[in-house]
Short mmCIF file of C-alpha atoms in Angstrom, two decimals:
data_model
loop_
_atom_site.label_atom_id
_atom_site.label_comp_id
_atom_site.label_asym_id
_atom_site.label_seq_id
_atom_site.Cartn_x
_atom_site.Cartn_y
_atom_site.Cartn_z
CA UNK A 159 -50.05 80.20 45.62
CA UNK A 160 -46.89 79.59 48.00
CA UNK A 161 -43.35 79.19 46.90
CA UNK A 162 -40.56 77.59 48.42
CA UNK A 163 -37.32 80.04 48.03
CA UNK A 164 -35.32 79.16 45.10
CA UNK A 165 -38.79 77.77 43.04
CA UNK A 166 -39.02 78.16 39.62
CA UNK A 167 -42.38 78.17 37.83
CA UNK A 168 -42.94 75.84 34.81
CA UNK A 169 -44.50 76.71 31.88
CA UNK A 170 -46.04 79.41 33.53
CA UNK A 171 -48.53 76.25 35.14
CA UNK A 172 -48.51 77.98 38.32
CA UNK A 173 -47.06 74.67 39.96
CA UNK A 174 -43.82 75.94 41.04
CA UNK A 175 -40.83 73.09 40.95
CA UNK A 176 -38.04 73.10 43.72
CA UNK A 177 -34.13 72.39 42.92
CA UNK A 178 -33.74 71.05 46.53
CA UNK A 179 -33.75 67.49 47.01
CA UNK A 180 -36.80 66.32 48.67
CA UNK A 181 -37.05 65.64 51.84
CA UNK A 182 -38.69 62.24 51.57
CA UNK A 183 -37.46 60.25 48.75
CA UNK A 184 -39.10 57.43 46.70
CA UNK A 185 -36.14 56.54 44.48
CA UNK A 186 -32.92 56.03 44.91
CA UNK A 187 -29.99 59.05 45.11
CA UNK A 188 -28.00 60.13 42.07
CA UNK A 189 -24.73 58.34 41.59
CA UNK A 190 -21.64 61.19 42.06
CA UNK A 191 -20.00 60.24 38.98
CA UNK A 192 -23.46 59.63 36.56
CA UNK A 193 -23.50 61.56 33.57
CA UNK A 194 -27.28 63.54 34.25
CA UNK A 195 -24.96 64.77 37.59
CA UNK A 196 -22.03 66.03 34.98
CA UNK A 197 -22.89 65.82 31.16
CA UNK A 198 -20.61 66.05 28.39
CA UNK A 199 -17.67 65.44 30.56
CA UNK A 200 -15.11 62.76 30.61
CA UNK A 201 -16.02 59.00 31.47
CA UNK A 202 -17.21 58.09 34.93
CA UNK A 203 -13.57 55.90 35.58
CA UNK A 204 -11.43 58.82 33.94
CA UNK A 205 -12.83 61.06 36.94
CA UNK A 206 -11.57 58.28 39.62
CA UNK A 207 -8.17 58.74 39.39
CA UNK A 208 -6.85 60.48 42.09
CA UNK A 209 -9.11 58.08 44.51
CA UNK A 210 -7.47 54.94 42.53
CA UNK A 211 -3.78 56.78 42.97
CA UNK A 212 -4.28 56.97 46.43
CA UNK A 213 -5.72 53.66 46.62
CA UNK A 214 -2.94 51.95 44.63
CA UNK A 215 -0.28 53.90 46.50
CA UNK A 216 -2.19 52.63 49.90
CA UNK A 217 -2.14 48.89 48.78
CA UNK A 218 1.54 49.53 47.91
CA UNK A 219 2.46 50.61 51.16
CA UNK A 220 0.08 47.49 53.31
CA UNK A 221 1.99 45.27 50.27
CA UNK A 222 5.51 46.59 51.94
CA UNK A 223 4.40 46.29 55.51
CA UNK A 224 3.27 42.84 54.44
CA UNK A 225 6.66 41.83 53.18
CA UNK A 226 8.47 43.08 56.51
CA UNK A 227 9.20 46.26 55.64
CA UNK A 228 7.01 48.46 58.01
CA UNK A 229 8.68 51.40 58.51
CA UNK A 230 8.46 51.99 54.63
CA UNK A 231 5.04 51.12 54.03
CA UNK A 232 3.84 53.05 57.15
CA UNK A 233 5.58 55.88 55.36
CA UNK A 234 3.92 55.27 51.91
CA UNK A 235 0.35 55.39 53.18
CA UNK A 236 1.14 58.43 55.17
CA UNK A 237 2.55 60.46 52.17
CA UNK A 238 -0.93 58.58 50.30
CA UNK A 239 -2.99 60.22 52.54
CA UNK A 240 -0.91 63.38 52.82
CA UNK A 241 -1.28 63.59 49.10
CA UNK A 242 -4.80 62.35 48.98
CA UNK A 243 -5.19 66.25 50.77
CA UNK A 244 -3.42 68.30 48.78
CA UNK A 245 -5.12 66.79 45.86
CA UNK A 246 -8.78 67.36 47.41
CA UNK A 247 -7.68 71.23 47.66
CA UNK A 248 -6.27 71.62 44.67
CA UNK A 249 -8.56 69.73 42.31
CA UNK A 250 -11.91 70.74 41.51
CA UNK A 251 -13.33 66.98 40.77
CA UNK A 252 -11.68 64.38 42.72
CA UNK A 253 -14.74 62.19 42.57
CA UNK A 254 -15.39 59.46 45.24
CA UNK A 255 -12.09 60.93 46.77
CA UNK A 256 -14.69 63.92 48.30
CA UNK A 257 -16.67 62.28 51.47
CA UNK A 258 -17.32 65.76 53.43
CA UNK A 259 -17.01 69.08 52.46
CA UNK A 260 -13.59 70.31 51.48
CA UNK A 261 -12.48 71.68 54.85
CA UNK A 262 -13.11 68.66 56.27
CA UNK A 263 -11.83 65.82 54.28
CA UNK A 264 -8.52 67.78 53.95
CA UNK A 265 -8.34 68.12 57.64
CA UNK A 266 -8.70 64.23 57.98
CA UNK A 267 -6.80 63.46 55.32
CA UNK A 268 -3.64 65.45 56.55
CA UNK A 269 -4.17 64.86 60.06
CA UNK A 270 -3.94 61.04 59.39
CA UNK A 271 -1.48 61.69 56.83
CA UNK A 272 0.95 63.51 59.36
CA UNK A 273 0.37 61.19 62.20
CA UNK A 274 1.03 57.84 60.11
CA UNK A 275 4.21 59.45 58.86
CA UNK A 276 5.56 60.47 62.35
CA UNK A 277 4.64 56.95 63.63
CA UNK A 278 6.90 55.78 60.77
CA UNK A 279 9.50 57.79 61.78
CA UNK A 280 9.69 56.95 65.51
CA UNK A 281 8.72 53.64 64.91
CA UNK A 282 11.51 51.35 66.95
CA UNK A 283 14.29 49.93 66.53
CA UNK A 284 16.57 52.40 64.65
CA UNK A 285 14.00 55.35 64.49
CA UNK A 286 14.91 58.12 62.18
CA UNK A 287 13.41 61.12 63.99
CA UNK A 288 14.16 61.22 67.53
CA UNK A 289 11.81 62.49 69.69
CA UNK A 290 13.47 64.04 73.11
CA UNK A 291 10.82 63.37 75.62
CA UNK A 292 9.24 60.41 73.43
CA UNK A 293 10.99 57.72 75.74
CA UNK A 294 10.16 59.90 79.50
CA UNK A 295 6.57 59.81 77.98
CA UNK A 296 6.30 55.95 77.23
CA UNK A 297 7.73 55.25 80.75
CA UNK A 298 5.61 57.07 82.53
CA UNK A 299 2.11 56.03 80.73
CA UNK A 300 3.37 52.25 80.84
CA UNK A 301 4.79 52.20 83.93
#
């Protein structure tokens, strides 16, 4: 009888039963945060809290925009996001936080973070960082 790699036999049947996920399924995928996926461990809301902190610090930020203060929500979201990354490498369970693999949600996590933020802070009128060849570059794409 043929095994897959990684098979384990049962009962010492003979029929050999696979860890992988089946190719074809007939049922629906396990939810992240069910308790089969991590028993004995804390409530399925407890492990959502660094998605709701960046979530709540996100609507607090659209919330300022809203209210006419863009610059300062712009900059909220950004340092949301920014911390949204450092808390996906530094945490082992972030929960619905993780999309990707690690590498890759804090790459887009910090990229967006970091370009939000600068927007923010060239953002016109009054900006706070000034960018030397920011203005040249806006005249000569509008033109």
């Amino acid at each position: 009888m043929r095994t897959e790699p990684g098979a384990e036999r049962v009962n010492g049947s003979g029929t050999a039963r696979s860890r992988r996920f089946p190719s074809v399924t007939r049922d629906t995928a396990r939810p992240e945060g069910s308790g089969r996926a991590v028993p004995g461990a804390v409530s399925t809301s407890a492990r959502q809290w660094p998605m709701l902190s960046v979530l709540a610090a996100t609507a607090v930020g659209l919330l300022t925009t809203a209210l006419g203060q863009a610059r300062v929500g712009c900059l909220v979201i950004g340092v949301a996001l920014i911390a949204a990354s450092v808390l996906r490498r530094v945490l082992p369970s972030v929960g619905m936080l993780a999309v990707r693999s690690r590498f890759t949600d804090m790459i887009t996590y910090g990229v967006l973070g970091v370009a939000i933020t600068l927007l923010a802070l060239v953002m016109e009128p009054q900006p706070w960082l000034e960018v030397p060849f920011l203005e040249s570059a806006v005249r000569f794409t509008v033109r």
